[in-house]
Amino acid sequence: MDWLDSIFTLQTFTQAILVLCLICAAGLALSKIKIGGISLGVTFVFFTGILAGHFGIRINYDMLLFAQNFGLVLYIYSLGVQVGPGFFTSFKQGGIKLNLLATSVLVLGSAMAVALVPVTGIGLSEMMGLLCGAVTNTPMLGAGQQTLLQIDPGNMDGSNEMALACAVGYPFGVIGVILSVIVLKAVFGKKYSRGVQKDESLENTFVAEYHVSNPAVFGHSIKEIMPLSGRKFVISRVWKDGKVIIPASDTVIDEDDHLLIISGKHDVDAIRTLFGDRENIDWNKKDIDWNSIDSELVSRHVLVTKPNLNGVKLGSLKLRNSYGINITRVNRAGIDLLASPSLRLQLGDKLTIVGETKAIDNVATILGNQEKQLRNPNLFAIFIGLAIGLVIGSIPFTIPGMSMPVKLGLAGGPIITGILMGAFGPRLHLSIYTTRSANLMLRQLGLIIYLAGLGLSAGKDFFETVFRTEGLVWIGVSFLLAVVPVLIVGWIATRWAGVDYAGNVGMLCGSMANPIALDYANTTVDGDEPSVAYATVYPFSIFLRVISIQIILLVFS
């Protein structure tokens, strides 16, 4: 059995890959365990790696570094591509308020961490590790480790200490935020959960029928009426004397016509003022059979799969005038968007089209509608994006007042590139589309490999540290860093900023990059408002966390 023993003890490439695979597999198996209905998810991979390191399992050092760094880059870039499309739109209207509050959590927590360094005697690198654990943010940890090595390439001990501190603080970061949610629910949940106006920019499309009774629009075409409203909406169907037609831009609106209009819910009052009374029919029910509404028209979903349409404005295709169809909705990544002429199409968009069967077939041919084409991963875009991100991360730039140039590093460069590719790739006609399952696979694979390597490198001294007085201090500090900023900003958000409980806890979980706490928060309310608020602040919070730890280390080291 010497061969079996050698597989685990001799530090070869095979042994390194085998050990990492076993750590990942064991951690994922443990991730199904729930305590009080709460699971730490893939974080169990991190703790499995720590356990393996504690029992003396070692792998080739270069292989360990490669696994950590490549896993981190893959995870960070895929994360950037995922959040990119919503990154800049998250600053619109009420999103600005939520992002400012989330930034306050970051600033307060960072200030507390820096202030606690001289008070507790904890080193700056260890304190930053505790902060990473308290905010359950592994990309932030990766950026901090890279910055430490940038300042002193030989400071591997400092990098490992940071990972060790993060491992100590991580469970208490999760517990601390969940306890904060419980406190906010007890204090503000009932009093403020109702009656607070929701952020209109976060609402989906709304369908309503209007009876034309405003003399100002009688006898005018749709293209003449549209500029009068100052709002974006789509007229899906027009009923004239009981007969349905697909409207074109030159369709004339007459008295007693009935219009089926898709708009934002916040525009309903303005549209009612423009056309006339809204009919008391609920057109937003999920079980509506649109094909049974009239016998002459059908409603179908068509996929955009032709690469040459990526980034093209919907209005430039002139599909309505050419084929007599109407595009009522564009579904992108599960979110319904208004099919306005200025909307730029992306590969994978699902268009809801109303019209005659033959006309829709012709439009489907133009758009592609070949689902098989979307299943093939666009590996070229992934590797080009990774390469660009690494180059950007290696560029030094000077910030006034700092003694040495700053580099975005392995974490900062790829996340910025991923965000920009996700946000602007379609506008530049770059085909970056990856199915949601493929993107999730890349993200999870990168994160799990990174956590396995990170845990293995930190495991050697983990238990010795935790059960010393120093470890108890670390636990207390990480708990404070997790709870105090969340409670303070949560109180301000509800009492002074007018954010309701559901939006508040979602924002706080997003600012702490804590999906585990979000899962718990979602169980305390009806609806998905916590998830919406989480998604609104998460991209900007991740970006700020990755950049802020680098600035703190460069300024105070």
Coordinates of C-alpha atoms in Angstrom, one line a residue:
M1 CA 0.0 0.0 0.0
D2 CA 3.0 2.3 -0.3
W3 CA 1.7 3.6 -3.5
L4 CA -1.5 4.8 -1.8
D5 CA 0.4 6.5 1.0
S6 CA 2.7 8.2 -1.5
I7 CA -0.3 9.7 -3.4
F8 CA -1.1 11.7 -0.3
T9 CA 2.3 12.4 1.1
L10 CA 4.7 13.0 -1.8
Q11 CA 4.3 16.6 -3.0
T12 CA 3.6 16.0 -6.7
F13 CA 1.2 17.7 -9.1
T14 CA -1.0 14.7 -8.8
Q15 CA -1.0 14.9 -5.0
A16 CA -1.8 18.6 -5.1
I17 CA -4.8 18.2 -7.4
L18 CA -6.1 15.2 -5.5
V19 CA -5.9 16.9 -2.1
L20 CA -7.7 20.0 -3.5
C21 CA -10.4 17.9 -5.1
L22 CA -11.0 15.9 -1.9
I23 CA -11.2 19.2 0.2
C24 CA -13.7 20.6 -2.3
A25 CA -15.8 17.5 -2.4
A26 CA -15.9 17.1 1.4
G27 CA -16.7 20.8 1.9
L28 CA -19.5 20.7 -0.6
A29 CA -20.9 17.6 1.1
L30 CA -20.9 19.4 4.4
S31 CA -22.5 22.5 2.9
K32 CA -25.8 20.7 2.9
I33 CA -25.8 20.8 6.7
K34 CA -28.1 23.4 8.2
I35 CA -28.0 24.7 11.8
G36 CA -31.2 26.4 12.9
G37 CA -32.3 26.5 9.2
I38 CA -29.1 28.3 8.2
S39 CA -26.2 26.8 6.2
L40 CA -22.8 28.4 5.6
G41 CA -22.9 27.0 2.0
V42 CA -19.6 26.7 0.2
T43 CA -17.8 28.3 3.1
F44 CA -17.6 24.8 4.5
V45 CA -14.9 24.2 1.8
F46 CA -12.9 26.9 3.5
F47 CA -13.2 25.2 6.9
T48 CA -12.5 21.8 5.5
G49 CA -9.3 23.2 4.1
I50 CA -8.4 24.6 7.5
L51 CA -9.1 21.2 9.1
A52 CA -6.8 19.5 6.5
G53 CA -4.1 22.0 7.1
H54 CA -4.4 21.5 10.9
F55 CA -3.8 17.7 10.5
G56 CA -0.6 18.4 8.6
I57 CA -1.7 17.9 5.0
R58 CA 0.6 19.9 2.7
I59 CA 0.9 20.3 -1.1
N60 CA 3.4 21.9 -3.4
Y61 CA 3.7 25.5 -2.5
D62 CA 3.7 26.8 -6.1
M63 CA 0.6 24.6 -6.9
L64 CA -1.1 26.0 -3.8
L65 CA -0.5 29.6 -4.9
F66 CA -1.6 28.9 -8.5
A67 CA -4.9 27.3 -7.2
Q68 CA -5.6 30.2 -5.0
N69 CA -4.8 32.9 -7.5
F70 CA -6.5 31.3 -10.5
G71 CA -9.6 30.4 -8.5
L72 CA -9.7 34.0 -7.2
V73 CA -9.4 35.5 -10.7
L74 CA -12.0 33.2 -12.2
Y75 CA -14.4 34.0 -9.4
I76 CA -13.9 37.7 -9.4
Y77 CA -14.1 38.1 -13.2
S78 CA -17.3 36.0 -13.5
L79 CA -18.8 38.0 -10.6
G80 CA -18.0 41.2 -12.4
V81 CA -19.7 40.0 -15.6
Q82 CA -22.8 38.9 -13.6
V83 CA -23.2 42.3 -11.8
G84 CA -22.1 44.5 -14.7
P85 CA -25.4 44.9 -16.5
G86 CA -27.0 46.3 -13.3
F87 CA -23.9 48.2 -11.9
F88 CA -24.6 51.6 -13.4
T89 CA -28.4 51.4 -13.4
S90 CA -28.3 50.7 -9.7
F91 CA -27.5 54.4 -9.2
K92 CA -30.8 55.6 -10.7
Q93 CA -33.4 57.3 -8.6
G94 CA -33.8 55.5 -5.2
G95 CA -30.8 53.3 -5.9
I96 CA -28.6 56.2 -5.1
K97 CA -30.0 56.4 -1.6
L98 CA -29.5 52.7 -1.0
N99 CA -26.0 52.7 -2.4
L100 CA -25.1 55.7 -0.2
L101 CA -26.4 53.9 2.9
A102 CA -24.4 50.8 1.9
T103 CA -21.3 52.9 1.4
S104 CA -21.9 54.2 5.0
V105 CA -21.7 50.7 6.3
L106 CA -18.4 50.2 4.5
V107 CA -16.9 53.5 5.7
L108 CA -18.0 53.0 9.3
G109 CA -16.7 49.4 9.4
S110 CA -13.4 50.4 7.9
A111 CA -13.0 53.3 10.3
M112 CA -13.7 51.1 13.2
A113 CA -11.2 48.5 12.1
V114 CA -8.4 51.1 11.7
A115 CA -9.3 52.7 15.0
L116 CA -9.2 49.3 16.8
V117 CA -5.6 48.6 15.7
P118 CA -3.9 50.7 18.4
V119 CA -6.6 49.9 21.0
T120 CA -6.4 46.1 20.7
G121 CA -2.8 45.7 19.6
I122 CA -3.8 43.6 16.6
G123 CA -1.7 44.1 13.6
L124 CA -3.1 45.9 10.5
S125 CA -3.0 42.8 8.3
E126 CA -4.7 40.7 10.9
M127 CA -7.3 43.4 11.5
M128 CA -8.0 43.6 7.8
G129 CA -8.4 39.8 7.8
L130 CA -10.9 40.1 10.6
L131 CA -12.8 42.8 8.7
C132 CA -12.9 40.5 5.6
G133 CA -14.4 37.8 7.8
A134 CA -16.8 40.1 9.5
V135 CA -18.2 41.2 6.1
T136 CA -17.9 37.6 4.7
N137 CA -16.1 39.0 1.7
T138 CA -13.5 36.7 0.1
P139 CA -12.8 38.9 -2.9
M140 CA -11.8 41.6 -0.4
L141 CA -9.5 39.2 1.3
G142 CA -7.8 38.3 -2.0
A143 CA -7.3 41.9 -2.8
G144 CA -5.8 42.5 0.6
Q145 CA -3.4 39.6 0.3
Q146 CA -2.2 40.8 -3.1
T147 CA -1.6 44.3 -1.7
L148 CA 0.4 42.9 1.2
L149 CA 2.6 41.0 -1.3
Q150 CA 2.8 44.1 -3.5
I151 CA 4.2 46.1 -0.5
D152 CA 6.5 43.3 0.5
P153 CA 6.8 40.4 -1.9
G154 CA 8.4 38.2 0.9
N155 CA 5.6 38.8 3.4
M156 CA 3.9 35.4 3.0
D157 CA 3.5 35.2 6.8
G158 CA 1.4 38.4 6.8
S159 CA -0.7 37.1 3.9
N160 CA -1.4 33.8 5.8
E161 CA -2.1 35.7 9.0
M162 CA -4.7 37.7 7.1
A163 CA -6.4 34.5 5.9
L164 CA -6.3 33.0 9.3
A165 CA -7.9 36.1 10.8
C166 CA -10.6 36.0 8.1
A167 CA -11.3 32.3 8.9
V168 CA -11.7 33.2 12.6
G169 CA -14.0 36.1 11.9
Y170 CA -16.1 34.6 9.1
P171 CA -18.7 32.6 11.2
F172 CA -19.2 35.5 13.6
G173 CA -19.7 37.8 10.6
V174 CA -22.6 35.6 9.4
I175 CA -24.0 35.2 12.9
G176 CA -23.6 39.0 13.7
V177 CA -25.5 40.2 10.6
I178 CA -28.3 37.6 11.2
L179 CA -28.7 38.8 14.8
S180 CA -28.7 42.4 13.5
V181 CA -31.6 41.5 11.2
I182 CA -33.5 40.0 14.1
V183 CA -33.0 43.2 16.2
L184 CA -34.1 45.4 13.3
K185 CA -37.2 43.2 12.8
A186 CA -38.1 43.4 16.4
V187 CA -37.6 47.2 16.6
F188 CA -38.8 48.4 13.2
G189 CA -40.4 45.5 11.4
K190 CA -44.1 46.1 12.3
K191 CA -43.9 49.9 12.5
Y192 CA -42.2 50.6 9.2
S193 CA -42.9 47.5 7.0
R194 CA -46.0 49.0 5.5
G195 CA -46.9 52.4 4.0
V196 CA -43.4 53.3 2.8
Q197 CA -43.2 54.1 -0.9
K198 CA -41.2 51.6 -2.9
D199 CA -38.5 52.7 -5.2
E200 CA -40.2 53.1 -8.5
S201 CA -37.1 52.3 -10.5
L202 CA -37.1 48.8 -9.1
E203 CA -40.6 47.9 -10.3
N204 CA -41.2 45.7 -13.3
T205 CA -43.3 46.3 -16.4
F206 CA -47.1 46.8 -15.8
V207 CA -49.9 45.9 -18.3
A208 CA -53.2 47.9 -18.3
E209 CA -56.1 48.5 -20.6
Y210 CA -57.3 52.1 -21.3
H211 CA -60.5 53.5 -22.7
V212 CA -59.7 56.4 -25.0
S213 CA -61.8 59.4 -23.8
N214 CA -59.5 62.3 -24.0
P215 CA -60.5 64.6 -27.0
A216 CA -56.9 65.9 -27.2
V217 CA -55.8 62.6 -28.8
F218 CA -58.8 61.9 -31.0
G219 CA -57.7 61.6 -34.7
H220 CA -54.0 61.7 -33.9
S221 CA -51.5 59.0 -34.8
I222 CA -49.4 57.2 -32.2
K223 CA -46.2 58.9 -33.4
E224 CA -47.8 62.2 -32.8
I225 CA -49.1 61.3 -29.3
M226 CA -46.0 59.6 -27.9
P227 CA -43.9 62.8 -27.5
L228 CA -46.8 64.4 -25.6
S229 CA -46.5 62.0 -22.6
G230 CA -42.9 62.3 -21.8
R231 CA -43.1 58.7 -20.7
K232 CA -41.9 55.4 -22.2
F233 CA -44.6 52.8 -23.0
V234 CA -45.6 50.3 -25.6
I235 CA -49.1 50.0 -27.1
S236 CA -49.5 46.3 -27.6
R237 CA -53.0 46.1 -29.0
V238 CA -55.7 48.4 -30.2
W239 CA -59.4 47.4 -30.2
K240 CA -61.5 49.4 -32.7
D241 CA -65.2 48.6 -32.7
G242 CA -64.4 45.2 -31.1
K243 CA -61.8 44.3 -33.7
V244 CA -58.1 44.0 -32.6
I245 CA -55.2 45.4 -34.6
I246 CA -51.5 45.6 -34.1
P247 CA -50.7 49.3 -34.0
A248 CA -48.1 50.9 -36.1
S249 CA -46.6 54.3 -35.7
D250 CA -49.1 55.8 -38.1
T251 CA -52.1 54.1 -36.5
V252 CA -54.8 56.8 -35.6
I253 CA -56.3 56.7 -32.2
D254 CA -60.1 57.5 -32.1
E255 CA -62.7 58.0 -29.5
D256 CA -63.8 54.8 -27.6
D257 CA -60.8 52.8 -28.8
H258 CA -59.4 50.4 -26.2
L259 CA -55.6 50.3 -25.8
L260 CA -53.5 47.6 -24.1
I261 CA -50.4 49.4 -22.9
I262 CA -47.2 48.1 -21.3
S263 CA -45.4 50.6 -19.1
G264 CA -43.7 51.1 -15.7
K265 CA -46.2 51.0 -12.9
H266 CA -45.2 54.5 -11.9
D267 CA -46.3 55.8 -15.3
V268 CA -49.9 54.5 -15.1
D269 CA -51.4 57.8 -13.8
A270 CA -49.7 59.8 -16.5
I271 CA -50.9 57.5 -19.2
R272 CA -54.4 57.5 -17.8
T273 CA -54.4 61.3 -18.0
L274 CA -53.2 61.1 -21.6
F275 CA -55.7 58.6 -23.0
G276 CA -58.6 58.2 -20.5
D277 CA -59.9 55.8 -17.8
R278 CA -58.1 52.6 -17.0
E279 CA -60.3 49.5 -17.3
N280 CA -60.8 47.4 -14.2
I281 CA -59.2 44.3 -15.6
D282 CA -56.0 42.6 -14.2
W283 CA -53.7 42.0 -17.2
N284 CA -50.8 41.2 -15.0
K285 CA -51.9 37.7 -13.8
K286 CA -49.3 35.0 -14.6
D287 CA -52.0 32.5 -15.8
I288 CA -53.3 34.7 -18.7
D289 CA -53.6 32.9 -22.0
W290 CA -52.7 35.7 -24.4
N291 CA -53.5 33.6 -27.4
S292 CA -57.1 33.2 -26.3
I293 CA -57.7 37.0 -26.1
D294 CA -58.3 37.2 -29.8
S295 CA -58.4 34.7 -32.6
E296 CA -56.5 36.6 -35.1
L297 CA -53.2 37.2 -33.2
V298 CA -50.8 35.0 -31.3
S299 CA -48.2 35.8 -28.6
R300 CA -44.9 34.1 -28.7
H301 CA -41.4 34.2 -27.1
V302 CA -38.5 34.6 -29.5
L303 CA -34.8 34.5 -28.5
V304 CA -32.1 36.8 -29.8
T305 CA -29.3 34.4 -30.8
K306 CA -27.7 36.1 -33.8
P307 CA -24.3 37.7 -32.7
N308 CA -24.6 40.6 -35.2
L309 CA -27.7 41.8 -33.2
N310 CA -25.8 42.1 -30.0
G311 CA -25.9 45.8 -28.9
V312 CA -28.2 46.8 -31.7
K313 CA -31.0 49.2 -30.8
L314 CA -34.5 47.6 -31.0
G315 CA -36.0 50.5 -32.9
S316 CA -33.3 50.3 -35.6
L317 CA -34.6 46.9 -36.8
K318 CA -38.0 48.5 -37.7
L319 CA -39.7 45.2 -37.1
R320 CA -43.1 46.7 -36.3
N321 CA -43.4 48.6 -39.6
S322 CA -41.9 45.8 -41.7
Y323 CA -43.8 42.8 -40.4
G324 CA -46.8 44.3 -38.5
I325 CA -45.9 42.8 -35.2
N326 CA -45.5 44.3 -31.8
I327 CA -42.7 43.6 -29.2
T328 CA -44.3 44.0 -25.8
R329 CA -41.6 42.9 -23.5
V330 CA -37.9 42.0 -23.4
N331 CA -36.9 39.5 -20.7
R332 CA -33.3 39.7 -19.7
A333 CA -31.9 37.4 -17.0
G334 CA -35.4 36.9 -15.6
I335 CA -36.2 40.6 -15.5
D336 CA -38.9 42.1 -17.8
L337 CA -37.8 45.3 -19.5
L338 CA -39.9 47.8 -21.5
A339 CA -39.4 47.2 -25.2
S340 CA -38.5 50.8 -26.0
P341 CA -36.9 51.7 -29.4
S342 CA -33.7 52.8 -27.6
L343 CA -33.2 49.5 -25.8
R344 CA -30.1 47.7 -26.9
L345 CA -30.5 44.0 -27.5
Q346 CA -28.2 41.4 -25.9
L347 CA -27.7 37.8 -26.8
G348 CA -30.1 35.7 -24.8
D349 CA -32.8 38.3 -24.6
K350 CA -36.3 36.8 -24.8
L351 CA -38.8 39.0 -26.7
T352 CA -42.5 38.6 -26.3
I353 CA -44.0 39.3 -29.7
V354 CA -47.7 39.8 -30.7
G355 CA -48.8 39.4 -34.3
E356 CA -49.9 36.9 -37.0
T357 CA -48.2 33.6 -36.9
K358 CA -46.4 34.0 -40.3
A359 CA -45.1 37.4 -39.4
I360 CA -43.7 36.2 -36.0
D361 CA -42.0 33.3 -37.9
N362 CA -40.3 35.8 -40.2
V363 CA -39.2 37.9 -37.2
A364 CA -37.9 34.8 -35.4
T365 CA -35.7 34.1 -38.4
I366 CA -34.2 37.6 -38.2
L367 CA -33.5 37.4 -34.5
G368 CA -32.2 33.8 -34.6
N369 CA -34.4 32.0 -32.1
Q370 CA -31.9 29.1 -32.0
E371 CA -31.5 28.1 -28.4
K372 CA -28.7 25.6 -29.2
Q373 CA -26.4 28.5 -30.1
L374 CA -26.8 30.0 -26.6
R375 CA -25.7 26.7 -25.0
N376 CA -22.2 26.9 -26.4
P377 CA -20.0 28.8 -23.9
N378 CA -18.2 31.8 -25.3
L379 CA -14.7 30.8 -24.0
F380 CA -12.9 33.4 -26.2
A381 CA -14.6 36.3 -24.4
I382 CA -13.9 34.7 -21.0
F383 CA -10.2 34.3 -21.6
I384 CA -9.8 37.7 -23.3
G385 CA -11.6 39.3 -20.4
L386 CA -9.4 37.5 -17.9
A387 CA -6.3 38.6 -19.8
I388 CA -7.4 42.2 -20.0
G389 CA -8.3 42.2 -16.3
L390 CA -4.8 40.9 -15.3
V391 CA -3.1 43.5 -17.4
I392 CA -5.2 46.3 -15.9
G393 CA -4.5 44.9 -12.4
S394 CA -0.8 45.1 -13.1
I395 CA -0.7 48.8 -14.2
P396 CA 0.7 51.0 -11.4
F397 CA -0.9 54.4 -10.8
T398 CA -0.1 57.1 -8.4
I399 CA -2.4 58.5 -5.8
P400 CA -1.3 61.8 -4.2
G401 CA -0.1 61.3 -0.6
M402 CA 0.8 57.6 -1.0
S403 CA 4.5 56.6 -0.9
M404 CA 4.2 54.0 -3.6
P405 CA 2.1 53.4 -6.7
V406 CA -1.2 51.5 -6.4
K407 CA -2.1 48.4 -8.4
L408 CA -5.6 47.0 -8.7
G409 CA -4.0 43.5 -8.5
L410 CA -5.5 40.1 -9.2
A411 CA -8.8 41.1 -7.5
G412 CA -9.3 44.7 -8.6
G413 CA -8.4 44.4 -12.3
P414 CA -10.6 41.4 -13.2
I415 CA -13.6 42.7 -11.3
I416 CA -13.4 46.1 -13.0
T417 CA -13.0 44.5 -16.4
G418 CA -15.9 42.1 -15.7
I419 CA -18.2 44.9 -14.7
L420 CA -17.2 47.0 -17.8
M421 CA -17.6 44.0 -20.1
G422 CA -21.0 43.1 -18.6
A423 CA -22.2 46.7 -18.7
F424 CA -20.8 47.9 -22.1
G425 CA -19.9 44.8 -24.0
P426 CA -23.2 44.7 -25.9
R427 CA -22.9 48.4 -26.8
L428 CA -19.5 47.7 -28.3
H429 CA -20.9 44.6 -30.1
L430 CA -18.7 42.3 -28.0
S431 CA -20.4 38.9 -27.6
I432 CA -19.9 38.2 -23.9
Y433 CA -23.1 36.1 -23.4
T434 CA -22.8 33.1 -21.2
T435 CA -25.8 31.2 -19.9
R436 CA -26.6 31.8 -16.3
S437 CA -25.8 28.2 -15.4
A438 CA -22.4 28.5 -17.1
N439 CA -21.6 31.7 -15.3
L440 CA -22.6 30.2 -12.0
M441 CA -20.5 27.2 -12.7
L442 CA -17.4 29.4 -13.4
R443 CA -18.1 31.5 -10.3
Q444 CA -18.6 28.5 -8.0
L445 CA -15.6 26.6 -9.4
G446 CA -13.3 29.6 -9.0
L447 CA -14.6 30.4 -5.5
I448 CA -14.4 26.8 -4.3
I449 CA -10.8 26.3 -5.6
Y450 CA -9.8 29.6 -4.0
L451 CA -11.4 28.7 -0.6
A452 CA -9.8 25.2 -0.6
G453 CA -6.3 26.6 -1.1
L454 CA -6.9 29.5 1.3
G455 CA -8.1 27.1 4.0
L456 CA -5.2 24.8 3.5
S457 CA -2.7 27.6 3.8
A458 CA -4.4 29.0 7.0
G459 CA -5.1 25.7 8.7
K460 CA -1.7 25.1 10.2
D461 CA -2.1 27.6 13.1
F462 CA -5.9 28.0 13.1
F463 CA -6.9 26.1 16.3
E464 CA -3.8 27.3 18.2
T465 CA -4.9 30.9 17.5
V466 CA -8.6 30.4 18.3
F467 CA -8.0 28.9 21.7
R468 CA -5.5 31.5 22.8
T469 CA -6.5 34.8 24.4
E470 CA -5.5 36.4 21.1
G471 CA -8.1 34.3 19.4
L472 CA -10.9 35.3 21.8
V473 CA -10.0 39.0 21.1
W474 CA -10.2 38.3 17.4
I475 CA -13.7 36.8 17.8
G476 CA -14.9 39.8 19.8
V477 CA -13.5 42.3 17.3
S478 CA -15.0 40.5 14.3
F479 CA -18.4 40.3 16.0
L480 CA -18.2 44.1 16.7
L481 CA -17.2 44.8 13.1
A482 CA -20.2 42.8 11.8
V483 CA -22.9 44.1 14.2
V484 CA -22.1 47.8 15.0
P485 CA -22.1 49.3 11.5
V486 CA -25.1 47.3 10.5
L487 CA -27.2 48.4 13.5
I488 CA -26.2 52.0 13.2
V489 CA -26.8 52.4 9.5
G490 CA -30.0 50.2 9.8
W491 CA -31.4 52.6 12.4
I492 CA -30.5 55.7 10.3
A493 CA -32.0 54.1 7.1
T494 CA -35.3 53.4 8.8
R495 CA -35.7 56.4 11.1
W496 CA -34.2 59.2 8.9
A497 CA -33.9 57.9 5.3
G498 CA -37.4 56.5 5.0
V499 CA -36.4 53.0 3.9
D500 CA -38.8 50.3 5.0
Y501 CA -37.7 47.2 6.9
A502 CA -37.6 44.9 3.9
G503 CA -35.5 47.2 1.7
N504 CA -33.3 48.0 4.7
V505 CA -32.3 44.5 5.6
G506 CA -31.7 43.7 1.9
M507 CA -29.5 46.7 1.6
L508 CA -27.5 45.8 4.8
C509 CA -27.0 42.2 3.6
G510 CA -25.8 43.5 0.2
S511 CA -23.4 46.0 1.8
M512 CA -21.9 43.1 3.8
A513 CA -21.9 40.8 0.8
N514 CA -23.8 38.2 2.9
P515 CA -26.1 36.0 1.0
I516 CA -26.5 33.7 4.0
A517 CA -28.0 36.5 6.0
L518 CA -30.1 37.5 3.0
D519 CA -31.6 34.0 2.9
Y520 CA -32.7 34.5 6.5
A521 CA -34.0 38.0 5.9
N522 CA -36.2 36.8 3.0
T523 CA -38.0 34.5 5.5
T524 CA -39.0 37.4 7.6
V525 CA -41.0 39.2 4.9
D526 CA -43.5 38.6 2.2
G527 CA -42.2 39.3 -1.3
D528 CA -38.7 39.7 -2.7
E529 CA -38.0 43.3 -1.8
P530 CA -34.9 42.3 0.3
S531 CA -33.4 40.5 -2.7
V532 CA -34.1 43.5 -4.9
A533 CA -32.4 45.9 -2.5
Y534 CA -29.5 43.4 -2.1
A535 CA -29.0 43.3 -5.9
T536 CA -29.2 47.1 -6.0
V537 CA -26.2 47.7 -3.7
Y538 CA -24.2 44.5 -4.1
P539 CA -22.2 45.4 -7.3
F540 CA -21.0 48.8 -6.0
S541 CA -20.3 47.4 -2.5
I542 CA -18.2 44.6 -3.9
F543 CA -16.2 47.1 -6.0
L544 CA -15.7 49.4 -3.0
R545 CA -14.7 46.6 -0.7
V546 CA -12.0 45.4 -3.1
I547 CA -10.6 48.9 -3.6
S548 CA -10.9 50.1 0.0
I549 CA -8.8 47.4 1.6
Q550 CA -5.9 48.2 -0.8
I551 CA -6.1 51.9 0.0
I552 CA -6.1 51.2 3.8
L553 CA -3.1 48.9 3.6
L554 CA -1.1 51.3 1.4
V555 CA -1.9 54.3 3.6
F556 CA -1.5 52.8 7.1
S557 CA 1.2 50.1 6.5

